[in-house]
C-alpha atoms as one frame of an Amber mdcrd trajectory, in Angstrom:
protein
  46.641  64.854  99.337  49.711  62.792  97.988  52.329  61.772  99.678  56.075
  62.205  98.787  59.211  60.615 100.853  62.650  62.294  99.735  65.665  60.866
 100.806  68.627  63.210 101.114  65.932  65.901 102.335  69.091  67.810 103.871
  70.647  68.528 100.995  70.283  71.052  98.387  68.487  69.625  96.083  66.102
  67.583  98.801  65.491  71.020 100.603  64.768  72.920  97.426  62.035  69.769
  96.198  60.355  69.485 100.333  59.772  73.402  99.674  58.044  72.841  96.077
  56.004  69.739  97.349  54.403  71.195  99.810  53.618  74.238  98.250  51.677
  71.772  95.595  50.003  70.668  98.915  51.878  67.363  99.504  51.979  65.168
 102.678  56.082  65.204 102.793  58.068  62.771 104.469  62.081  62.938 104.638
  64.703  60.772 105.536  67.682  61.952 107.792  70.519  60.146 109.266  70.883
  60.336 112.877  73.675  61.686 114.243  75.503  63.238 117.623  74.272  67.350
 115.956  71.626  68.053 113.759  71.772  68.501 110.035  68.471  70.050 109.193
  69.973  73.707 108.476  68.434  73.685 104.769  64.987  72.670 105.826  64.930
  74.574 109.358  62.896  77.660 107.964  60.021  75.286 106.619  57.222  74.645
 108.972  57.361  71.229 110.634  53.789  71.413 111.640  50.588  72.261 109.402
  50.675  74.567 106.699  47.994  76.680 105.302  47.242  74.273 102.706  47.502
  71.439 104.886  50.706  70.325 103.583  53.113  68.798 106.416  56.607  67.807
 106.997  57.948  65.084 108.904  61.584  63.387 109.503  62.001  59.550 109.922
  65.198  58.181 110.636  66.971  56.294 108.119  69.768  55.129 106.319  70.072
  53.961 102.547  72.553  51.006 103.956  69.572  49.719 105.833  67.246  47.547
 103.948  65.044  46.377 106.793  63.966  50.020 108.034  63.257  51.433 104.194
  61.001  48.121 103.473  59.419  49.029 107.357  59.253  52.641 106.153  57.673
  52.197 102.760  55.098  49.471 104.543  54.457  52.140 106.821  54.227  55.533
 104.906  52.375  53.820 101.495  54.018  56.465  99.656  52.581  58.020  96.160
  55.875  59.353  95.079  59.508  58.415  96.293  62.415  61.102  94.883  65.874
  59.045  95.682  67.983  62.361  96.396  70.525  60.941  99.098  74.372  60.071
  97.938  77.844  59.916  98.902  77.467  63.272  96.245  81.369  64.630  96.085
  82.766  62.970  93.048  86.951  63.734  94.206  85.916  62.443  97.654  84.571
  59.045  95.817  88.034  58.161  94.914  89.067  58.286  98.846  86.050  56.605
  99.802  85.138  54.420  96.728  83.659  51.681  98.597  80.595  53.966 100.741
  79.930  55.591  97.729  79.310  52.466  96.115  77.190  50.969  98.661  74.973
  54.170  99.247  75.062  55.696  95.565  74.757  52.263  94.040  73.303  49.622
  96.068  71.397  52.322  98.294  68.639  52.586  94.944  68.570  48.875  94.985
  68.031  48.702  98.415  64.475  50.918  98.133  63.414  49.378  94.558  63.782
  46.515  96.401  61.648  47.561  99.516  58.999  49.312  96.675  58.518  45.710
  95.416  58.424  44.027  98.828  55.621  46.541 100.190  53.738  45.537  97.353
  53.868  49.333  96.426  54.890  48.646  92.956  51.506  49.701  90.654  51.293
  52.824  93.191  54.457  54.463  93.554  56.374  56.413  91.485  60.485  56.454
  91.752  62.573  59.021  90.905  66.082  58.359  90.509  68.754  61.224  90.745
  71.037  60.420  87.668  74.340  62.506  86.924  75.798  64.115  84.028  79.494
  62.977  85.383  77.768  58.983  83.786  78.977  60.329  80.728  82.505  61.321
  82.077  84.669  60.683  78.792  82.500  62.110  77.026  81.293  59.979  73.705
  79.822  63.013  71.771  79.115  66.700  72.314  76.598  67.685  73.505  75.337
  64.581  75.645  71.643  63.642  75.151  69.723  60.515  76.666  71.427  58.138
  74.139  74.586  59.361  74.515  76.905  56.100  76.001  78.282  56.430  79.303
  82.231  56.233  80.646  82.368  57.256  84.106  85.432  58.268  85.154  85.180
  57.916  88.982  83.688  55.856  92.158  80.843  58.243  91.930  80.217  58.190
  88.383  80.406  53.956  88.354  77.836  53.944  91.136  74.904  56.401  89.253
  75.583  54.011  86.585  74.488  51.153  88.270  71.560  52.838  90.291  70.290
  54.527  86.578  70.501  50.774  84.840  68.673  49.417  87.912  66.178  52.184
  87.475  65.828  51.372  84.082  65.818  47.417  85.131  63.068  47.804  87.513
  60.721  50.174  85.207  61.116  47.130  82.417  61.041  44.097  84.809  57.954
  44.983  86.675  56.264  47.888  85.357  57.248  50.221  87.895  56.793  53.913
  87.092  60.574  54.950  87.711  62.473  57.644  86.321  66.212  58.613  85.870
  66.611  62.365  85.554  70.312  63.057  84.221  71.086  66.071  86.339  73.608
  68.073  84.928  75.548  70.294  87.263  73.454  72.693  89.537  74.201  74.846
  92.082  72.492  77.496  94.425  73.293  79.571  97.769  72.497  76.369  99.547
  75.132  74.197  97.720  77.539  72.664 100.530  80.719  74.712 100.968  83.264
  72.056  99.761  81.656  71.991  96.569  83.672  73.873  93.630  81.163  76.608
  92.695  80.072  77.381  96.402  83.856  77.172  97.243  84.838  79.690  95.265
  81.575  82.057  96.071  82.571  82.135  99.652  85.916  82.739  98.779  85.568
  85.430  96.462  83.143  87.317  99.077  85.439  86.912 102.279  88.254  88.031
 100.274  86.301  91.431  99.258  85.689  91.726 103.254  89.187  90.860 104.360
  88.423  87.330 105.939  90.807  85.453 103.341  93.446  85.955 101.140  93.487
  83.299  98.922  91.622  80.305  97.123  93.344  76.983  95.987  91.649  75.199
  93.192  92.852  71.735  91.081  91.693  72.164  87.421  90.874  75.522  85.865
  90.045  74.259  82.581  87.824  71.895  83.414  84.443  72.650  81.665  80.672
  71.776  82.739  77.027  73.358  82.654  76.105  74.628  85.117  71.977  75.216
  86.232  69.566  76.435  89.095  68.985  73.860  91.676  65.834  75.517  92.214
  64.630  75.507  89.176  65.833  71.639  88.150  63.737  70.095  91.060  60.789
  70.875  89.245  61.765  68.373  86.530  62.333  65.904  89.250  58.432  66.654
  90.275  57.133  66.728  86.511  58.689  63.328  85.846  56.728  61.578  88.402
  53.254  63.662  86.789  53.850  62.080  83.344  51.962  58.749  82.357  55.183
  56.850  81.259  58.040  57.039  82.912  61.142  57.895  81.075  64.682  59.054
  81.247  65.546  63.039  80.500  69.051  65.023  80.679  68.488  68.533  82.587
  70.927  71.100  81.554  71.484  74.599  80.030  73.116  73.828  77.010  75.631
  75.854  77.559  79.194  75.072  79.074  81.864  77.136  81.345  85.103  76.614
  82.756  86.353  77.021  86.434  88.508  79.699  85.359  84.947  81.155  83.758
  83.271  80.728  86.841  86.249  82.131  89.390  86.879  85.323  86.274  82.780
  86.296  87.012  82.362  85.197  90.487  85.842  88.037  91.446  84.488  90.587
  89.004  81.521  90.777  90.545  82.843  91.913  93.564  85.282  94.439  91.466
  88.366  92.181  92.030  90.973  90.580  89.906  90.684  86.707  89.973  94.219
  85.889  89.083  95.552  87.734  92.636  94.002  85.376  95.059  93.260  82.039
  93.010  96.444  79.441  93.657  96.910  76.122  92.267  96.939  72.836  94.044
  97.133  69.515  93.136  95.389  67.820  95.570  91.889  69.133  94.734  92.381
  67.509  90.878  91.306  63.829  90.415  92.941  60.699  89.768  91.234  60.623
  85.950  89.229  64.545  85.191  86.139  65.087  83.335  87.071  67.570  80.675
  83.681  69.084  79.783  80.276  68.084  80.294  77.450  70.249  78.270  73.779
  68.642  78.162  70.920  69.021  75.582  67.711  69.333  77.509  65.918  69.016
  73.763  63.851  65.817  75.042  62.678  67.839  78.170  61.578  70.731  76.873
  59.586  68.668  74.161  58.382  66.623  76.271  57.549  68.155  79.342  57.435
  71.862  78.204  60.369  72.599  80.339  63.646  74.893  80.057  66.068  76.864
  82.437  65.725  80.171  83.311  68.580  80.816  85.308  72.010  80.453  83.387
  75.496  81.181  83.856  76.167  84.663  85.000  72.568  84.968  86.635  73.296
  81.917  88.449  76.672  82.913  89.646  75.654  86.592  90.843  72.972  84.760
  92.859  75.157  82.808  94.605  77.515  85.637  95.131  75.039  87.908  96.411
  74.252  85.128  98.799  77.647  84.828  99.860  78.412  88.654 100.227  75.677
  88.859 103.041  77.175  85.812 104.889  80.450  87.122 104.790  79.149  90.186
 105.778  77.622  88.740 108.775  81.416  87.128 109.797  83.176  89.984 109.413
  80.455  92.093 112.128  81.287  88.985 114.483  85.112  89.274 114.064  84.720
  92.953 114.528  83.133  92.678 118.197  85.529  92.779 121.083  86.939  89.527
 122.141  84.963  88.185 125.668  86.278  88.991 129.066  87.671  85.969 130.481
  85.617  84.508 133.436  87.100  84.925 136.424  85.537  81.155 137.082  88.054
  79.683 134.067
């Protein structure tokens, strides 16, 4: 049985990869901050105990600002596979916060290549890094590929820079099997609700139902590609399978603007974007990212893999998801408001 330790396990992408390791049978070990109220929503349904196959979850508490712990972690766990999913991940927030997001986004990779070489887990464990499409930020040429130069254009974008260069640094310095996979973006029922795509799926769906009447947005015309979360952790897992290591952009191919996004999100539901969708200029960033649009050529020749899932498929899913949340608020605002205690 191998054994996998994802940090960032709460999140969408670290919830989606726990549920596809231990379906391939994986020992699975994740890494969660502690804090006053749990976090765990994403990873609550999966089974903490035994599975059928033997496969097993557990939680260790962690930070990536913490050196001592991870090297104490990795001496303890002897991991076969480590998938480096935890960030400071909202790229306008960055530019409020520029400094965390340096320290975890940046110098939190360092801190566990580091700890990989000071276990001595170096010729057995493989790293994945979690790379990002907004690297490329100005964008050099169109599409973007794995040679394509980068020019963030944020706190976030500077930080994957330096953790994807240290990846790189570490795989050529020591002969570590780590990976950078250049995640373009992707999205899913489970992506966090201050993110753009989910923010505008929950929006769209309460409006149908009544709960809201509007949705304010920064840039409409900004354009990216958009994917599957679900279906881009499997690259992250067939990375770590391959006998080199290497670096590969995941994407569609194909690029969308917000407007796009907010024009099929609303018409799903039979309503008329341009009603409810208001301007505001404090969701838009100090410097934008016009368009982002990857070619996934090297992955697909290289690893056989391709998405499924693209644009409008991905956005009905998430809307669908939505509609029966929203659904489930409005049947709790409907009930009748609690009698007051005559103890208050």
């Amino acid at each position: 049985m191998k054994k996998a330790l994802i940090t960032g396990i709460t999140g969408q992408d670290g919830s989606y990869l726990a549920e596809l390791l231990l379906d391939k049978g994986y020992e699975v070990h994740g890494i969660i901050r502690r804090a006053s109220t749990f976090n765990t929503s994403r990873i609550d349904h999966l089974n903490f105990n035994r599975h059928a196959n033997g496969a097993k979850l557990t939680l260790h508490y962690g930070d990536l600002a913490d050196a001592v712990q991870m090297v104490k972690l990795l001496y303890e766990l002897q991991p076969d596979e480590i998938y480096n999913l935890a960030a400071q991940s909202h790229v306008r927030v960055s530019f409020d916060i520029p400094e965390y997001t340096g320290d975890i986004d940046g110098q939190g990779a360092l801190r566990i290549l580091e700890a990989i070489r000071e276990a001595g887990l170096v010729k057995k464990t493989r790293f994945y890094q979690a790379s990002s499409s907004e690297m490329f930020g100005k964008v050099q040429e169109v599409p973007q590929t794995e040679t394509t130069p980068f020019w963030p254009r944020s706190p976030y974008g500077c930080a994957k820079v330096y953790a994807y260069w240290l990846t790189v640094n570490f795989r050529e310095s020591y002969n570590l099997h780590a990976s950078n996979g250049i995640l373009f973006n992707h999205e899913s029922p489970r992506r966090g609700e201050t993110f753009l795509t989910r923010k505008v799926t929950r929006a769209a769906t309460r409006i149908k139902l009544g709960l809201q009447d509007s949705l304010y947005l920064g840039n409409l015309e900004a354009k990216r590609d958009w994917g599957y979360a679900k279906e881009y952790v499997e690259m992250m897992w067939l990375m770590l399978q391959q006998d080199k290591p290497d670096d590969y952009v995941v994407a569609t191919n194909e690029t969308h603007s917000v407007q796009e996004f907010c024009e099929v999100a609303f018409g799903l539901l039979g309503l008329d974007w341009k009603k409810y969708v208001k301007h505001d200029t404090r969701y838009e960033r100090p410097a934008e990212v016009e368009l982002l649009i990857g070619n996934p050529a090297k992955a697909k020749r290289q690893l056989g893999w391709q998405p499924k899932v693209l644009f409008k498929d991905l956005v009905k899913i998430m809307v669908e998801a939505d509609l029966e949340l929203a659904k489930r608020e409005a049947q709790i605002a409907a009930l009748p408001a609690p009698t007051k205690s005559p103890f208050a």
